[in-house]
PDB file of C-alpha atoms in Angstrom:
ATOM      1  CA  MET A 547    -115.211-216.706  20.638  1.00  0.00           C
ATOM      2  CA  ALA A 548    -112.321-214.569  18.126  1.00  0.00           C
ATOM      3  CA  VAL A 549    -113.131-212.114  15.545  1.00  0.00           C
ATOM      4  CA  PHE A 550    -111.025-211.767  12.565  1.00  0.00           C
ATOM      5  CA  GLU A 551    -110.535-209.188  10.128  1.00  0.00           C
ATOM      6  CA  GLY A 552    -108.324-208.515   7.389  1.00  0.00           C
ATOM      7  CA  SER A 553    -106.112-205.506   7.749  1.00  0.00           C
ATOM      8  CA  PHE A 554    -104.591-203.112   5.233  1.00  0.00           C
ATOM      9  CA  THR A 555    -101.045-202.939   7.092  1.00  0.00           C
ATOM     10  CA  GLN A 556     -99.070-205.810   7.439  1.00  0.00           C
ATOM     11  CA  ALA A 557     -95.673-206.581   9.707  1.00  0.00           C
ATOM     12  CA  GLU A 558     -94.745-209.368   7.462  1.00  0.00           C
ATOM     13  CA  PRO A 559     -94.420-208.310   3.343  1.00  0.00           C
ATOM     14  CA  LEU A 560     -97.484-209.792   1.379  1.00  0.00           C
ATOM     15  CA  HIS A 561     -96.662-211.295  -2.166  1.00  0.00           C
ATOM     16  CA  PHE A 562     -99.242-210.967  -5.332  1.00  0.00           C
ATOM     17  CA  ALA A 563     -99.486-211.787  -8.676  1.00  0.00           C
ATOM     18  CA  LEU A 564    -101.905-210.119 -11.101  1.00  0.00           C
ATOM     19  CA  VAL A 565    -102.899-211.984 -14.063  1.00  0.00           C
ATOM     20  CA  ILE A 566    -104.255-209.687 -16.841  1.00  0.00           C
ATOM     21  CA  GLY A 567    -106.186-210.245 -20.070  1.00  0.00           C
ATOM     22  CA  ARG A 568    -104.546-208.148 -23.187  1.00  0.00           C
ATOM     23  CA  PHE A 569    -107.791-208.305 -24.783  1.00  0.00           C
ATOM     24  CA  ASN A 570    -109.733-204.865 -24.254  1.00  0.00           C
ATOM     25  CA  ASP A 571    -106.220-203.428 -22.898  1.00  0.00           C
ATOM     26  CA  LEU A 572    -107.373-200.125 -23.196  1.00  0.00           C
ATOM     27  CA  VAL A 573    -109.802-200.590 -20.261  1.00  0.00           C
ATOM     28  CA  THR A 574    -107.205-203.745 -18.364  1.00  0.00           C
ATOM     29  CA  THR A 575    -104.130-201.360 -18.852  1.00  0.00           C
ATOM     30  CA  LYS A 576    -106.630-198.900 -16.746  1.00  0.00           C
ATOM     31  CA  LEU A 577    -107.216-201.030 -14.390  1.00  0.00           C
ATOM     32  CA  LEU A 578    -103.903-202.429 -13.653  1.00  0.00           C
ATOM     33  CA  GLU A 579    -102.957-198.551 -13.333  1.00  0.00           C
ATOM     34  CA  GLY A 580    -105.552-198.456 -10.667  1.00  0.00           C
ATOM     35  CA  CYS A 581    -104.616-201.771  -8.985  1.00  0.00           C
ATOM     36  CA  GLN A 582    -100.369-200.648  -8.814  1.00  0.00           C
ATOM     37  CA  ASP A 583    -101.704-197.055  -7.364  1.00  0.00           C
ATOM     38  CA  CYS A 584    -103.369-198.831  -4.526  1.00  0.00           C
ATOM     39  CA  LEU A 585    -101.136-201.635  -3.638  1.00  0.00           C
ATOM     40  CA  LYS A 586     -98.191-198.510  -3.447  1.00  0.00           C
ATOM     41  CA  ARG A 587     -99.959-196.613  -1.478  1.00  0.00           C
ATOM     42  CA  HIS A 588    -100.451-199.167   1.060  1.00  0.00           C
ATOM     43  CA  GLY A 589     -96.714-200.036   1.358  1.00  0.00           C
ATOM     44  CA  ILE A 590     -95.955-202.694  -1.550  1.00  0.00           C
ATOM     45  CA  ASP A 591     -93.486-202.625  -4.005  1.00  0.00           C
ATOM     46  CA  THR A 592     -95.036-202.923  -7.549  1.00  0.00           C
ATOM     47  CA  ASN A 593     -91.825-203.089  -9.426  1.00  0.00           C
ATOM     48  CA  PRO A 594     -92.202-205.809 -11.938  1.00  0.00           C
ATOM     49  CA  HIS A 595     -88.249-206.486 -11.134  1.00  0.00           C
ATOM     50  CA  GLY A 596     -89.045-206.146  -7.491  1.00  0.00           C
ATOM     51  CA  SER A 597     -90.021-209.461  -4.630  1.00  0.00           C
ATOM     52  CA  GLN A 598     -93.720-208.661  -4.032  1.00  0.00           C
ATOM     53  CA  VAL A 599     -95.690-208.725  -7.205  1.00  0.00           C
ATOM     54  CA  ASP A 600     -95.439-210.571 -10.386  1.00  0.00           C
ATOM     55  CA  TYR A 601     -97.395-209.735 -13.567  1.00  0.00           C
ATOM     56  CA  VAL A 602     -98.628-212.448 -15.826  1.00  0.00           C
ATOM     57  CA  TRP A 603    -100.158-211.362 -19.584  1.00  0.00           C
ATOM     58  CA  VAL A 604    -102.431-213.680 -20.882  1.00  0.00           C
ATOM     59  CA  PRO A 605    -104.254-213.642 -24.373  1.00  0.00           C
ATOM     60  CA  GLY A 606    -108.129-212.635 -23.045  1.00  0.00           C
ATOM     61  CA  SER A 607    -110.179-212.967 -20.023  1.00  0.00           C
ATOM     62  CA  PHE A 608    -110.987-216.583 -20.526  1.00  0.00           C
ATOM     63  CA  GLU A 609    -107.561-217.521 -20.203  1.00  0.00           C
ATOM     64  CA  VAL A 610    -107.247-215.711 -16.700  1.00  0.00           C
ATOM     65  CA  PRO A 611    -108.540-218.322 -13.796  1.00  0.00           C
ATOM     66  CA  LEU A 612    -106.443-221.262 -15.461  1.00  0.00           C
ATOM     67  CA  VAL A 613    -103.336-218.991 -14.967  1.00  0.00           C
ATOM     68  CA  ALA A 614    -104.696-217.623 -11.753  1.00  0.00           C
ATOM     69  CA  ARG A 615    -104.813-221.614 -10.543  1.00  0.00           C
ATOM     70  CA  GLN A 616    -101.285-222.443 -11.372  1.00  0.00           C
ATOM     71  CA  LEU A 617     -99.994-219.353  -9.645  1.00  0.00           C
ATOM     72  CA  ALA A 618    -102.398-220.130  -6.377  1.00  0.00           C
ATOM     73  CA  MET A 619    -100.621-223.592  -6.664  1.00  0.00           C
ATOM     74  CA  SER A 620     -97.500-222.577  -6.571  1.00  0.00           C
ATOM     75  CA  GLY A 621     -97.966-221.320  -2.983  1.00  0.00           C
ATOM     76  CA  SER A 622     -95.588-218.315  -3.460  1.00  0.00           C
ATOM     77  CA  TYR A 623     -98.237-216.017  -3.075  1.00  0.00           C
ATOM     78  CA  ASP A 624    -100.954-214.415  -0.340  1.00  0.00           C
ATOM     79  CA  ALA A 625    -103.411-213.297  -3.278  1.00  0.00           C
ATOM     80  CA  ILE A 626    -104.001-213.756  -7.108  1.00  0.00           C
ATOM     81  CA  ILE A 627    -105.621-210.672  -8.532  1.00  0.00           C
ATOM     82  CA  CYS A 628    -107.220-211.067 -11.969  1.00  0.00           C
ATOM     83  CA  LEU A 629    -107.696-208.266 -14.405  1.00  0.00           C
ATOM     84  CA  GLY A 630    -110.003-208.586 -17.790  1.00  0.00           C
ATOM     85  CA  ALA A 631    -113.058-206.834 -19.506  1.00  0.00           C
ATOM     86  CA  VAL A 632    -115.402-208.520 -21.213  1.00  0.00           C
ATOM     87  CA  ILE A 633    -117.900-206.105 -23.747  1.00  0.00           C
ATOM     88  CA  ARG A 634    -121.116-207.639 -24.774  1.00  0.00           C
ATOM     89  CA  GLY A 635    -121.210-207.664 -28.638  1.00  0.00           C
ATOM     90  CA  GLN A 636    -124.173-208.601 -30.598  1.00  0.00           C
ATOM     91  CA  THR A 637    -123.164-212.849 -30.019  1.00  0.00           C
ATOM     92  CA  PRO A 638    -123.903-215.122 -27.138  1.00  0.00           C
ATOM     93  CA  HIS A 639    -120.417-215.200 -27.044  1.00  0.00           C
ATOM     94  CA  PHE A 640    -120.365-212.451 -24.169  1.00  0.00           C
ATOM     95  CA  ASP A 641    -122.683-214.830 -21.775  1.00  0.00           C
ATOM     96  CA  TYR A 642    -120.136-217.896 -22.390  1.00  0.00           C
ATOM     97  CA  VAL A 643    -116.959-216.282 -21.879  1.00  0.00           C
ATOM     98  CA  SER A 644    -118.483-214.027 -18.388  1.00  0.00           C
ATOM     99  CA  SER A 645    -119.860-217.266 -16.959  1.00  0.00           C
ATOM    100  CA  GLU A 646    -116.962-219.601 -17.430  1.00  0.00           C
ATOM    101  CA  VAL A 647    -114.612-216.459 -16.231  1.00  0.00           C
ATOM    102  CA  ALA A 648    -116.570-216.314 -13.207  1.00  0.00           C
ATOM    103  CA  LYS A 649    -116.752-219.584 -12.385  1.00  0.00           C
ATOM    104  CA  GLY A 650    -113.324-220.168 -12.737  1.00  0.00           C
ATOM    105  CA  ILE A 651    -111.722-217.652 -10.642  1.00  0.00           C
ATOM    106  CA  SER A 652    -113.865-219.125  -8.108  1.00  0.00           C
ATOM    107  CA  ALA A 653    -112.940-222.589  -8.751  1.00  0.00           C
ATOM    108  CA  ALA A 654    -109.130-221.748  -8.617  1.00  0.00           C
ATOM    109  CA  ALA A 655    -109.654-219.979  -5.096  1.00  0.00           C
ATOM    110  CA  PHE A 656    -111.784-222.616  -3.691  1.00  0.00           C
ATOM    111  CA  GLN A 657    -109.432-225.591  -4.734  1.00  0.00           C
ATOM    112  CA  THR A 658    -106.410-224.044  -3.655  1.00  0.00           C
ATOM    113  CA  GLY A 659    -107.346-221.879  -0.616  1.00  0.00           C
ATOM    114  CA  VAL A 660    -105.573-218.602  -1.526  1.00  0.00           C
ATOM    115  CA  PRO A 661    -107.738-215.563  -2.465  1.00  0.00           C
ATOM    116  CA  VAL A 662    -108.287-215.266  -6.422  1.00  0.00           C
ATOM    117  CA  ILE A 663    -110.087-211.793  -6.883  1.00  0.00           C
ATOM    118  CA  PHE A 664    -112.400-211.411  -9.540  1.00  0.00           C
ATOM    119  CA  GLY A 665    -111.457-208.490 -11.333  1.00  0.00           C
ATOM    120  CA  VAL A 666    -112.906-208.592 -14.660  1.00  0.00           C
ATOM    121  CA  LEU A 667    -115.146-206.032 -15.781  1.00  0.00           C
ATOM    122  CA  THR A 668    -118.173-206.712 -17.659  1.00  0.00           C
ATOM    123  CA  ALA A 669    -120.142-204.249 -19.481  1.00  0.00           C
ATOM    124  CA  ASP A 670    -122.700-203.512 -21.916  1.00  0.00           C
ATOM    125  CA  THR A 671    -120.257-200.866 -23.958  1.00  0.00           C
ATOM    126  CA  MET A 672    -116.934-200.170 -23.929  1.00  0.00           C
ATOM    127  CA  GLN A 673    -118.014-196.653 -22.498  1.00  0.00           C
ATOM    128  CA  GLN A 674    -119.358-198.539 -19.386  1.00  0.00           C
ATOM    129  CA  ALA A 675    -116.069-200.644 -19.401  1.00  0.00           C
ATOM    130  CA  LEU A 676    -113.853-197.300 -19.258  1.00  0.00           C
ATOM    131  CA  GLU A 677    -115.971-195.723 -16.741  1.00  0.00           C
ATOM    132  CA  ARG A 678    -115.474-198.387 -14.195  1.00  0.00           C
ATOM    133  CA  ALA A 679    -111.734-198.342 -15.002  1.00  0.00           C
ATOM    134  CA  GLY A 680    -111.094-194.636 -14.568  1.00  0.00           C
ATOM    135  CA  ILE A 681    -112.883-192.093 -16.417  1.00  0.00           C
ATOM    136  CA  LYS A 682    -115.751-191.856 -13.251  1.00  0.00           C
ATOM    137  CA  SER A 683    -113.975-194.363 -10.788  1.00  0.00           C
ATOM    138  CA  ASN A 684    -111.002-197.040 -10.985  1.00  0.00           C
ATOM    139  CA  HIS A 685    -112.502-200.620  -9.588  1.00  0.00           C
ATOM    140  CA  GLY A 686    -109.024-201.915 -10.391  1.00  0.00           C
ATOM    141  CA  TRP A 687    -108.304-199.798  -6.911  1.00  0.00           C
ATOM    142  CA  ASP A 688    -111.357-201.901  -5.323  1.00  0.00           C
ATOM    143  CA  TYR A 689    -109.914-205.313  -6.709  1.00  0.00           C
ATOM    144  CA  ALA A 690    -106.525-204.449  -4.842  1.00  0.00           C
ATOM    145  CA  MET A 691    -108.222-203.575  -1.704  1.00  0.00           C
ATOM    146  CA  ASN A 692    -109.757-206.417  -1.745  1.00  0.00           C
ATOM    147  CA  ALA A 693    -106.752-208.271  -2.346  1.00  0.00           C
ATOM    148  CA  LEU A 694    -104.875-206.758   0.727  1.00  0.00           C
ATOM    149  CA  GLU A 695    -108.122-207.343   3.139  1.00  0.00           C
ATOM    150  CA  MET A 696    -108.269-211.075   1.881  1.00  0.00           C
ATOM    151  CA  ALA A 697    -104.334-211.763   2.442  1.00  0.00           C
ATOM    152  CA  SER A 698    -104.401-210.336   5.678  1.00  0.00           C
ATOM    153  CA  LEU A 699    -107.108-212.354   6.793  1.00  0.00           C
ATOM    154  CA  MET A 700    -106.587-215.739   5.475  1.00  0.00           C
ATOM    155  CA  ARG A 701    -102.674-215.176   7.371  1.00  0.00           C
ATOM    156  CA  GLN A 702    -104.472-214.794  10.796  1.00  0.00           C
ATOM    157  CA  LEU A 703    -106.734-218.084   9.604  1.00  0.00           C
ATOM    158  CA  ARG A 704    -104.128-220.550   8.903  1.00  0.00           C
ATOM    159  CA  PRO A 705    -102.633-220.759  11.977  1.00  0.00           C
ATOM    160  CA  ASN A 706    -105.716-221.461  13.616  1.00  0.00           C
ATOM    161  CA  LEU A 707    -106.588-223.610  10.809  1.00  0.00           C
ATOM    162  CA  LYS A 708    -103.389-225.622  11.678  1.00  0.00           C
ATOM    163  CA  GLN A 709    -104.653-225.256  15.194  1.00  0.00           C
ATOM    164  CA  GLN A 710    -107.761-227.010  14.701  1.00  0.00           C
ATOM    165  CA  TYR A 711    -106.240-229.811  12.570  1.00  0.00           C
ATOM    166  CA  SER A 712    -103.708-230.716  14.570  1.00  0.00           C
ATOM    167  CA  SER A 713    -106.312-231.021  17.730  1.00  0.00           C
ATOM    168  CA  VAL A 714    -107.813-233.652  15.243  1.00  0.00           C
ATOM    169  CA  ASN A 715    -105.397-235.291  14.805  1.00  0.00           C
ATOM    170  CA  SER A 716    -103.841-235.694  18.413  1.00  0.00           C
ATOM    171  CA  GLY A 717    -107.993-236.593  19.661  1.00  0.00           C
ATOM    172  CA  THR A 718    -108.793-233.963  21.556  1.00  0.00           C
ATOM    173  CA  LEU A 719    -111.228-232.402  19.271  1.00  0.00           C
ATOM    174  CA  ALA A 720    -112.347-235.956  17.619  1.00  0.00           C
ATOM    175  CA  GLY A 721    -113.014-237.044  21.056  1.00  0.00           C
ATOM    176  CA  SER A 722    -115.265-233.623  22.149  1.00  0.00           C
ATOM    177  CA  LEU A 723    -116.923-233.985  18.620  1.00  0.00           C
ATOM    178  CA  LYS A 724    -117.525-237.505  19.054  1.00  0.00           C
ATOM    179  CA  SER A 725    -119.164-237.144  22.347  1.00  0.00           C
ATOM    180  CA  ALA A 726    -121.295-233.827  21.966  1.00  0.00           C
ATOM    181  CA  THR A 727    -122.665-235.720  18.516  1.00  0.00           C
ATOM    182  CA  LEU A 728    -123.507-238.587  20.814  1.00  0.00           C
ATOM    183  CA  ASN A 729    -125.261-236.273  23.318  1.00  0.00           C
ATOM    184  CA  ASN A 730    -127.469-234.783  20.349  1.00  0.00           C
ATOM    185  CA  ILE A 731    -128.878-237.681  19.374  1.00  0.00           C
ATOM    186  CA  PRO A 732    -132.280-238.061  19.983  1.00  0.00           C
ATOM    187  CA  ALA A 733    -133.643-241.024  21.982  1.00  0.00           C
ATOM    188  CA  GLU A 734    -135.554-243.634  19.799  1.00  0.00           C
ATOM    189  CA  SER A 735    -139.392-243.389  20.901  1.00  0.00           C
ATOM    190  CA  GLU A 736    -140.662-246.524  21.416  1.00  0.00           C
ATOM    191  CA  GLU A 737    -144.031-245.681  20.059  1.00  0.00           C
ATOM    192  CA  LYS A 738    -144.364-247.406  16.397  1.00  0.00           C
ATOM    193  CA  VAL A 739    -146.475-246.021  13.614  1.00  0.00           C
TER     194      VAL A 739
END
């Protein structure tokens, strides 16, 4: 058995895309700063004209999942970090937006196999959002750490998955799975009910 765990230092450079919702930019800009700080401290070149991080600004959090999925499908990134802020108002709009954004970001990761990090703050008040974006702590840092770890982990898992798929295709794994399955099927009871 093997143990796989993401690392925060890489021999090969990692590539990230950040998708940032412009709505509530007082909050999202702070999240972006925390994210960039973390990536820089872990050796990632965050220069927009560099080769390791691309930045995509979208109107708001609701638009984030679609763009994240497109970026993940490109095959150019080790992880996508989604940043946004949805703040509760006096209508059900908050519930619809936050729910759909969470589902969309999750779907983007599952559909593409690329880590898509959920960095969309949902808060009851602007004060709560600001506290999570830099006054007390900056969750942007946490989102970047998640991206670093998951990108590293997926790089480790991909060669193993390729090896397993090639074993299945060559018949070696398929044969052993077939015999294991046949050996574990209980014999039919002769007793009739």
